[in-house]
Amino acid sequence: MSLVPGGNNTFKVPPDPLEPPSDVIVTPYVPWPAPYYFEGGLRRVKPYHFTYKTYCKERWRGRELLEIFLDEFRDRSPEYYKHAIETGQVTVGGKVANSTTKVKNGQIVSHTLHRHEPPVTGQPIGVIHEDDDMLVIDKPAGVPVHSAGRYHFNSIVEILRAGRGYEFKPLPCNRLDRLTSGVMFIGKHPKAAEKVSVKLKERSIQKEYVARVKGRFPDGVVLCNQPIMQVSPKLGLNRVRATGKEARTKFRRLAYYAPPELPEKFNALSNGNTGCLEERATASSQLPSEDEGYSIVHCLPLTGRTHQIRVHLQFLGHPISNDPIYSNRRVFGPDLGKNDASADRDREIISRLSVVGKTELAEAGSYRTHFTTPPPVPPGTDPTVIEEIMSHEHGAAVVDYHKRKGEKLSGDLCEICETPLYTDPSPEELGIFLHAVAYADNDGDWEYRSKMPSWALPPQGIDGPTKVPNWLEPQEGESVVINNGDGLSISEGIKEDEMIALVRGVGLVNIAGGKINAVNLSSPGEEQDRDVAVIAAPAIA
């Protein structure tokens, strides 16, 4: 279905900067119409004064105000937050607070500041379907759904309001990460929004995504059933943890595109064939770069945890190629967190992630790479092959650094509030290779699909899929891989008195006759025990 603009792109550059606010502001100052203007392919917002207001979160209860600001927010420096509190720009329960004020349940914390919103893509919001109750859109990558953090007007909700009028109250029914693109449901009134939201909570809607990941993704269907936990709310970092919330995602490779420009030996290694070594490499390349090729992967989330697909792909060793968090060697090192479910490196990872990019001035001419040690390759690999790989990776890192002009401190300050200003974000920071391609009602009443994103189309002159097919469950004789374990063919003989399951911390066991809540892998709407995932049983047809 073709896309049509869903927003208004006719805004002009607003007049001169707004006047400073009065000494006390107790309600948000929201200029209207929205102060958008377009420049360099980006939608921009003129800086304005605004008062953030939020109820005390459960994890804030009984904690001192300054401690909360330093732990939870990263828009400004610690010195700024301390100064803002000391000068009365922050109130708790409607009263001016100080650094040691303890926040209580039910209190509202407000903070007035001069807001500088980051620019987002200037692409219009595509409309897939519209009726009296619902608006189904194709969300552009890099635009948050709601007002959050540094974003307010540059959000899906406010862009739609700006294009349709102040009285329009868009009600998002499903949420996509800021960096993710794809199908979203916008209710036009509460009843319509509630109808879709209930179906999502009941898991009676099938969601499909497509992603572009590093390396050659394994054959067959891969199920990742690793639980996920939020490690840092401030940085939006989630990781696999045994104590996390249940999370399950199925993956199937749609295409693999090898890098034709690499040396012959390197191509053979990346494809799982070591040639003269007379050994076979693992199914997926260990090298954390798209230089070994990339795969287009069909994703079927069976649960809905934050960053679920991104975290599971990282755990499998095939993170989304341009993911600024989970595919960042400067943060996770050469292995990119493959198979890592421990908390041993959390402090180090959080420290690195908190300073990525924005701590360097834009004119800085240095670069860093974590490829200072040999890459993980099969034992006995020819040393000349390793040297060749490292040399190629080093050169690619230099080229990539000079190509990217990511959002960094510019060295300039705002004339009104003296806030350090950032440069524009790079294209890589405006979105990632993850697209919500389809939502369908399990009852078959409706289905909405978007086109294959441009980054997933086959390279010029190479055959490959141009459309994302409907999700295909494992076929007879096809392997099912659990996490990074061995594959199990569903046509392999299973005795009638056997029920084979993967039990975390134990491995494959026969649980026939046991009173365990386990389900068929192909039943996304059903629950399963947190510790058991059935991968074959006599009842599977």
mmCIF file of N, CA and C in Angstrom, residues 83-176:
data_model
loop_
_atom_site.group_PDB
_atom_site.id
_atom_site.type_symbol
_atom_site.label_atom_id
_atom_site.label_comp_id
_atom_site.label_asym_id
_atom_site.label_seq_id
_atom_site.Cartn_x
_atom_site.Cartn_y
_atom_site.Cartn_z
ATOM 1 N N HIS A 83 22.968 23.182 40.344
ATOM 2 C CA HIS A 83 22.687 24.629 40.293
ATOM 3 C C HIS A 83 21.182 24.875 40.156
ATOM 4 N N ALA A 84 20.493 24.078 39.314
ATOM 5 C CA ALA A 84 19.058 24.267 39.102
ATOM 6 C C ALA A 84 18.284 24.058 40.400
ATOM 7 N N ILE A 85 18.676 23.057 41.174
ATOM 8 C CA ILE A 85 17.991 22.805 42.446
ATOM 9 C C ILE A 85 18.269 23.928 43.434
ATOM 10 N N GLU A 86 19.517 24.360 43.513
ATOM 11 C CA GLU A 86 19.899 25.396 44.473
ATOM 12 C C GLU A 86 19.275 26.746 44.155
ATOM 13 N N THR A 87 18.952 26.998 42.878
ATOM 14 C CA THR A 87 18.375 28.288 42.478
ATOM 15 C C THR A 87 16.857 28.239 42.363
ATOM 16 N N GLY A 88 16.231 27.168 42.851
ATOM 17 C CA GLY A 88 14.774 27.111 42.914
ATOM 18 C C GLY A 88 14.069 26.771 41.631
ATOM 19 N N GLN A 89 14.771 26.187 40.643
ATOM 20 C CA GLN A 89 14.129 25.806 39.388
ATOM 21 C C GLN A 89 13.432 24.443 39.482
ATOM 22 N N VAL A 90 13.611 23.769 40.619
ATOM 23 C CA VAL A 90 12.995 22.455 40.821
ATOM 24 C C VAL A 90 12.085 22.523 42.042
ATOM 25 N N THR A 91 10.867 22.026 41.896
ATOM 26 C CA THR A 91 9.942 21.979 43.030
ATOM 27 C C THR A 91 9.503 20.546 43.279
ATOM 28 N N VAL A 92 9.161 20.238 44.517
ATOM 29 C CA VAL A 92 8.627 18.929 44.896
ATOM 30 C C VAL A 92 7.326 19.170 45.647
ATOM 31 N N GLY A 93 6.239 18.641 45.137
ATOM 32 C CA GLY A 93 4.940 18.871 45.756
ATOM 33 C C GLY A 93 4.531 20.325 45.735
ATOM 34 N N GLY A 94 4.969 21.082 44.700
ATOM 35 C CA GLY A 94 4.606 22.485 44.562
ATOM 36 C C GLY A 94 5.445 23.436 45.397
ATOM 37 N N LYS A 95 6.465 22.930 46.112
ATOM 38 C CA LYS A 95 7.310 23.777 46.947
ATOM 39 C C LYS A 95 8.757 23.704 46.467
ATOM 40 N N VAL A 96 9.438 24.848 46.558
ATOM 41 C CA VAL A 96 10.845 24.885 46.170
ATOM 42 C C VAL A 96 11.626 23.893 47.025
ATOM 43 N N ALA A 97 12.461 23.075 46.364
ATOM 44 C CA ALA A 97 13.185 22.013 47.059
ATOM 45 C C ALA A 97 14.667 22.350 47.146
ATOM 46 N N ASN A 98 15.383 21.544 47.920
ATOM 47 C CA ASN A 98 16.839 21.646 47.954
ATOM 48 C C ASN A 98 17.438 20.270 47.656
ATOM 49 N N SER A 99 18.745 20.196 47.623
ATOM 50 C CA SER A 99 19.423 18.968 47.193
ATOM 51 C C SER A 99 19.094 17.770 48.071
ATOM 52 N N THR A 100 18.812 17.998 49.350
ATOM 53 C CA THR A 100 18.588 16.888 50.275
ATOM 54 C C THR A 100 17.108 16.582 50.504
ATOM 55 N N THR A 101 16.227 17.293 49.778
ATOM 56 C CA THR A 101 14.792 17.005 49.908
ATOM 57 C C THR A 101 14.511 15.568 49.502
ATOM 58 N N LYS A 102 13.789 14.847 50.351
ATOM 59 C CA LYS A 102 13.449 13.467 50.047
ATOM 60 C C LYS A 102 12.069 13.407 49.387
ATOM 61 N N VAL A 103 11.998 12.684 48.283
ATOM 62 C CA VAL A 103 10.769 12.610 47.496
ATOM 63 C C VAL A 103 9.874 11.505 48.044
ATOM 64 N N LYS A 104 8.595 11.837 48.219
ATOM 65 C CA LYS A 104 7.642 10.890 48.786
ATOM 66 C C LYS A 104 6.645 10.420 47.728
ATOM 67 N N ASN A 105 6.017 9.314 48.019
ATOM 68 C CA ASN A 105 5.031 8.748 47.114
ATOM 69 C C ASN A 105 3.894 9.738 46.867
ATOM 70 N N GLY A 106 3.515 9.914 45.605
ATOM 71 C CA GLY A 106 2.408 10.803 45.250
ATOM 72 C C GLY A 106 2.812 12.230 44.955
ATOM 73 N N GLN A 107 4.042 12.619 45.289
ATOM 74 C CA GLN A 107 4.483 13.988 45.047
ATOM 75 C C GLN A 107 4.851 14.190 43.571
ATOM 76 N N ILE A 108 4.653 15.424 43.104
ATOM 77 C CA ILE A 108 5.014 15.786 41.733
ATOM 78 C C ILE A 108 6.334 16.545 41.763
ATOM 79 N N VAL A 109 7.279 16.093 40.946
ATOM 80 C CA VAL A 109 8.561 16.781 40.800
ATOM 81 C C VAL A 109 8.506 17.586 39.510
ATOM 82 N N SER A 110 8.783 18.893 39.596
ATOM 83 C CA SER A 110 8.763 19.748 38.402
ATOM 84 C C SER A 110 10.094 20.464 38.252
ATOM 85 N N HIS A 111 10.453 20.707 37.012
ATOM 86 C CA HIS A 111 11.752 21.306 36.701
ATOM 87 C C HIS A 111 11.597 22.205 35.494
ATOM 88 N N THR A 112 11.849 23.487 35.649
ATOM 89 C CA THR A 112 11.737 24.453 34.559
ATOM 90 C C THR A 112 13.114 24.688 33.937
ATOM 91 N N LEU A 113 13.167 24.616 32.602
ATOM 92 C CA LEU A 113 14.438 24.850 31.927
ATOM 93 C C LEU A 113 14.195 25.326 30.499
ATOM 94 N N HIS A 114 15.262 25.770 29.875
ATOM 95 C CA HIS A 114 15.244 26.167 28.471
ATOM 96 C C HIS A 114 15.506 24.906 27.662
ATOM 97 N N ARG A 115 14.518 24.469 26.898
ATOM 98 C CA ARG A 115 14.572 23.152 26.260
ATOM 99 C C ARG A 115 15.167 23.231 24.859
ATOM 100 N N HIS A 116 16.131 22.355 24.606
ATOM 101 C CA HIS A 116 16.758 22.231 23.289
ATOM 102 C C HIS A 116 16.468 20.829 22.770
ATOM 103 N N GLU A 117 15.530 20.719 21.836
ATOM 104 C CA GLU A 117 15.181 19.394 21.316
ATOM 105 C C GLU A 117 16.134 18.977 20.202
ATOM 106 N N PRO A 118 16.555 17.708 20.195
ATOM 107 C CA PRO A 118 17.368 17.221 19.078
ATOM 108 C C PRO A 118 16.537 17.179 17.804
ATOM 109 N N PRO A 119 17.134 17.398 16.655
ATOM 110 C CA PRO A 119 16.380 17.268 15.406
ATOM 111 C C PRO A 119 16.074 15.812 15.103
ATOM 112 N N VAL A 120 15.024 15.582 14.318
ATOM 113 C CA VAL A 120 14.663 14.231 13.867
ATOM 114 C C VAL A 120 14.531 14.265 12.355
ATOM 115 N N THR A 121 14.300 13.115 11.765
ATOM 116 C CA THR A 121 14.167 13.057 10.320
ATOM 117 C C THR A 121 13.050 13.966 9.823
ATOM 118 N N GLY A 122 13.250 14.539 8.649
ATOM 119 C CA GLY A 122 12.221 15.381 8.047
ATOM 120 C C GLY A 122 11.224 14.589 7.225
ATOM 121 N N GLN A 123 11.354 13.257 7.182
ATOM 122 C CA GLN A 123 10.418 12.437 6.415
ATOM 123 C C GLN A 123 9.017 12.518 7.017
ATOM 124 N N PRO A 124 7.988 12.554 6.167
ATOM 125 C CA PRO A 124 6.615 12.589 6.687
ATOM 126 C C PRO A 124 6.229 11.251 7.294
ATOM 127 N N ILE A 125 5.189 11.275 8.111
ATOM 128 C CA ILE A 125 4.637 10.052 8.689
ATOM 129 C C ILE A 125 3.720 9.411 7.653
ATOM 130 N N GLY A 126 4.029 8.164 7.274
ATOM 131 C CA GLY A 126 3.212 7.476 6.273
ATOM 132 C C GLY A 126 1.907 6.968 6.869
ATOM 133 N N VAL A 127 0.859 6.967 6.070
ATOM 134 C CA VAL A 127 -0.445 6.456 6.494
ATOM 135 C C VAL A 127 -0.742 5.170 5.730
ATOM 136 N N ILE A 128 -0.914 4.057 6.443
ATOM 137 C CA ILE A 128 -1.212 2.760 5.836
ATOM 138 C C ILE A 128 -2.721 2.548 5.737
ATOM 139 N N HIS A 129 -3.454 2.983 6.770
ATOM 140 C CA HIS A 129 -4.915 2.823 6.793
ATOM 141 C C HIS A 129 -5.510 3.885 7.713
ATOM 142 N N GLU A 130 -6.709 4.342 7.361
ATOM 143 C CA GLU A 130 -7.400 5.301 8.228
ATOM 144 C C GLU A 130 -8.905 5.124 8.102
ATOM 145 N N ASP A 131 -9.588 5.133 9.244
ATOM 146 C CA ASP A 131 -11.042 5.148 9.275
ATOM 147 C C ASP A 131 -11.485 6.060 10.415
ATOM 148 N N ASP A 132 -12.752 6.002 10.795
ATOM 149 C CA ASP A 132 -13.272 6.908 11.820
ATOM 150 C C ASP A 132 -12.694 6.617 13.208
ATOM 151 N N ASP A 133 -12.207 5.403 13.403
ATOM 152 C CA ASP A 133 -11.735 5.009 14.731
ATOM 153 C C ASP A 133 -10.214 4.965 14.859
ATOM 154 N N MET A 134 -9.533 4.597 13.786
ATOM 155 C CA MET A 134 -8.125 4.259 13.890
ATOM 156 C C MET A 134 -7.304 4.846 12.746
ATOM 157 N N LEU A 135 -6.079 5.209 13.097
ATOM 158 C CA LEU A 135 -5.086 5.647 12.125
ATOM 159 C C LEU A 135 -3.909 4.684 12.230
ATOM 160 N N VAL A 136 -3.610 3.968 11.158
ATOM 161 C CA VAL A 136 -2.475 3.046 11.135
ATOM 162 C C VAL A 136 -1.364 3.714 10.341
ATOM 163 N N ILE A 137 -0.257 3.971 10.999
ATOM 164 C CA ILE A 137 0.816 4.739 10.374
ATOM 165 C C ILE A 137 2.062 3.882 10.168
ATOM 166 N N ASP A 138 2.953 4.372 9.316
ATOM 167 C CA ASP A 138 4.288 3.806 9.147
ATOM 168 C C ASP A 138 5.246 4.802 9.793
ATOM 169 N N LYS A 139 5.614 4.523 11.017
ATOM 170 C CA LYS A 139 6.441 5.447 11.805
ATOM 171 C C LYS A 139 7.847 5.562 11.220
ATOM 172 N N PRO A 140 8.341 6.789 11.017
ATOM 173 C CA PRO A 140 9.735 6.945 10.588
ATOM 174 C C PRO A 140 10.692 6.603 11.725
ATOM 175 N N ALA A 141 11.860 6.125 11.382
ATOM 176 C CA ALA A 141 12.875 5.807 12.391
ATOM 177 C C ALA A 141 13.405 7.089 13.020
ATOM 178 N N GLY A 142 13.795 6.992 14.295
ATOM 179 C CA GLY A 142 14.439 8.116 14.969
ATOM 180 C C GLY A 142 13.505 9.092 15.641
ATOM 181 N N VAL A 143 12.186 8.861 15.560
ATOM 182 C CA VAL A 143 11.210 9.768 16.168
ATOM 183 C C VAL A 143 10.540 9.057 17.340
ATOM 184 N N PRO A 144 10.622 9.596 18.555
ATOM 185 C CA PRO A 144 9.951 8.944 19.686
ATOM 186 C C PRO A 144 8.440 9.048 19.549
ATOM 187 N N VAL A 145 7.724 8.126 20.189
ATOM 188 C CA VAL A 145 6.263 8.126 20.107
ATOM 189 C C VAL A 145 5.679 9.227 20.979
ATOM 190 N N HIS A 146 6.114 9.283 22.250
ATOM 191 C CA HIS A 146 5.591 10.254 23.202
ATOM 192 C C HIS A 146 6.656 11.292 23.535
ATOM 193 N N SER A 147 6.217 12.357 24.174
ATOM 194 C CA SER A 147 7.140 13.322 24.748
ATOM 195 C C SER A 147 7.939 12.637 25.844
ATOM 196 N N ALA A 148 9.267 12.667 25.741
ATOM 197 C CA ALA A 148 10.120 12.016 26.738
ATOM 198 C C ALA A 148 11.531 12.546 26.621
ATOM 199 N N GLY A 149 12.171 12.704 27.785
ATOM 200 C CA GLY A 149 13.563 13.151 27.774
ATOM 201 C C GLY A 149 13.726 14.498 27.093
ATOM 202 N N ARG A 150 14.581 14.564 26.098
ATOM 203 C CA ARG A 150 14.863 15.814 25.388
ATOM 204 C C ARG A 150 13.835 16.107 24.302
ATOM 205 N N TYR A 151 12.880 15.189 24.083
ATOM 206 C CA TYR A 151 11.920 15.332 22.990
ATOM 207 C C TYR A 151 10.528 15.705 23.505
ATOM 208 N N HIS A 152 9.890 16.629 22.822
ATOM 209 C CA HIS A 152 8.476 16.931 23.071
ATOM 210 C C HIS A 152 7.765 17.123 21.735
ATOM 211 N N PHE A 153 8.017 18.269 21.077
ATOM 212 C CA PHE A 153 7.385 18.510 19.779
ATOM 213 C C PHE A 153 7.880 17.521 18.728
ATOM 214 N N ASN A 154 9.121 17.104 18.812
ATOM 215 C CA ASN A 154 9.662 16.122 17.876
ATOM 216 C C ASN A 154 9.300 14.703 18.321
ATOM 217 N N SER A 155 8.000 14.453 18.451
ATOM 218 C CA SER A 155 7.463 13.140 18.788
ATOM 219 C C SER A 155 6.298 12.846 17.849
ATOM 220 N N ILE A 156 5.975 11.570 17.689
ATOM 221 C CA ILE A 156 4.884 11.185 16.783
ATOM 222 C C ILE A 156 3.583 11.868 17.172
ATOM 223 N N VAL A 157 3.266 11.869 18.465
ATOM 224 C CA VAL A 157 2.013 12.457 18.934
ATOM 225 C C VAL A 157 1.922 13.931 18.561
ATOM 226 N N GLU A 158 2.966 14.703 18.820
ATOM 227 C CA GLU A 158 2.920 16.148 18.572
ATOM 228 C C GLU A 158 3.014 16.478 17.086
ATOM 229 N N ILE A 159 3.733 15.681 16.307
ATOM 230 C CA ILE A 159 3.808 15.922 14.858
ATOM 231 C C ILE A 159 2.436 15.692 14.224
ATOM 232 N N LEU A 160 1.734 14.644 14.669
ATOM 233 C CA LEU A 160 0.383 14.401 14.150
ATOM 234 C C LEU A 160 -0.560 15.532 14.541
ATOM 235 N N ARG A 161 -0.465 16.006 15.772
ATOM 236 C CA ARG A 161 -1.322 17.118 16.212
ATOM 237 C C ARG A 161 -1.030 18.365 15.396
ATOM 238 N N ALA A 162 0.248 18.603 15.128
ATOM 239 C CA ALA A 162 0.609 19.796 14.366
ATOM 240 C C ALA A 162 0.025 19.758 12.959
ATOM 241 N N GLY A 163 -0.094 18.558 12.384
ATOM 242 C CA GLY A 163 -0.616 18.442 11.033
ATOM 243 C C GLY A 163 -2.128 18.410 10.954
ATOM 244 N N ARG A 164 -2.793 18.059 12.078
ATOM 245 C CA ARG A 164 -4.245 17.872 12.047
ATOM 246 C C ARG A 164 -5.012 18.837 12.945
ATOM 247 N N GLY A 165 -4.305 19.646 13.704
ATOM 248 C CA GLY A 165 -4.983 20.634 14.529
ATOM 249 C C GLY A 165 -4.858 20.349 16.011
ATOM 250 N N TYR A 166 -4.935 21.412 16.805
ATOM 251 C CA TYR A 166 -4.715 21.317 18.239
ATOM 252 C C TYR A 166 -5.728 20.413 18.930
ATOM 253 N N GLU A 167 -6.954 20.317 18.369
ATOM 254 C CA GLU A 167 -8.005 19.521 19.003
ATOM 255 C C GLU A 167 -7.802 18.023 18.805
ATOM 256 N N PHE A 168 -6.962 17.628 17.857
ATOM 257 C CA PHE A 168 -6.737 16.206 17.599
ATOM 258 C C PHE A 168 -5.928 15.605 18.745
ATOM 259 N N LYS A 169 -6.431 14.523 19.333
ATOM 260 C CA LYS A 169 -5.782 13.872 20.468
ATOM 261 C C LYS A 169 -5.378 12.448 20.078
ATOM 262 N N PRO A 170 -4.231 12.279 19.442
ATOM 263 C CA PRO A 170 -3.813 10.934 19.034
ATOM 264 C C PRO A 170 -3.493 10.054 20.237
ATOM 265 N N LEU A 171 -3.959 8.808 20.193
ATOM 266 C CA LEU A 171 -3.779 7.873 21.305
ATOM 267 C C LEU A 171 -3.019 6.643 20.813
ATOM 268 N N PRO A 172 -1.691 6.603 20.968
ATOM 269 C CA PRO A 172 -0.913 5.443 20.506
ATOM 270 C C PRO A 172 -1.336 4.174 21.240
ATOM 271 N N CYS A 173 -1.539 3.098 20.483
ATOM 272 C CA CYS A 173 -1.964 1.822 21.059
ATOM 273 C C CYS A 173 -0.786 0.879 21.276
ATOM 274 N N ASN A 174 0.206 0.946 20.430
ATOM 275 C CA ASN A 174 1.422 0.153 20.587
ATOM 276 C C ASN A 174 2.613 1.092 20.564
ATOM 277 N N ARG A 175 3.690 0.680 21.168
ATOM 278 C CA ARG A 175 4.839 1.554 21.290
ATOM 279 C C ARG A 175 6.041 0.952 20.573
ATOM 280 N N LEU A 176 6.705 1.750 19.767
ATOM 281 C CA LEU A 176 7.967 1.362 19.144
ATOM 282 C C LEU A 176 9.079 2.221 19.729
#
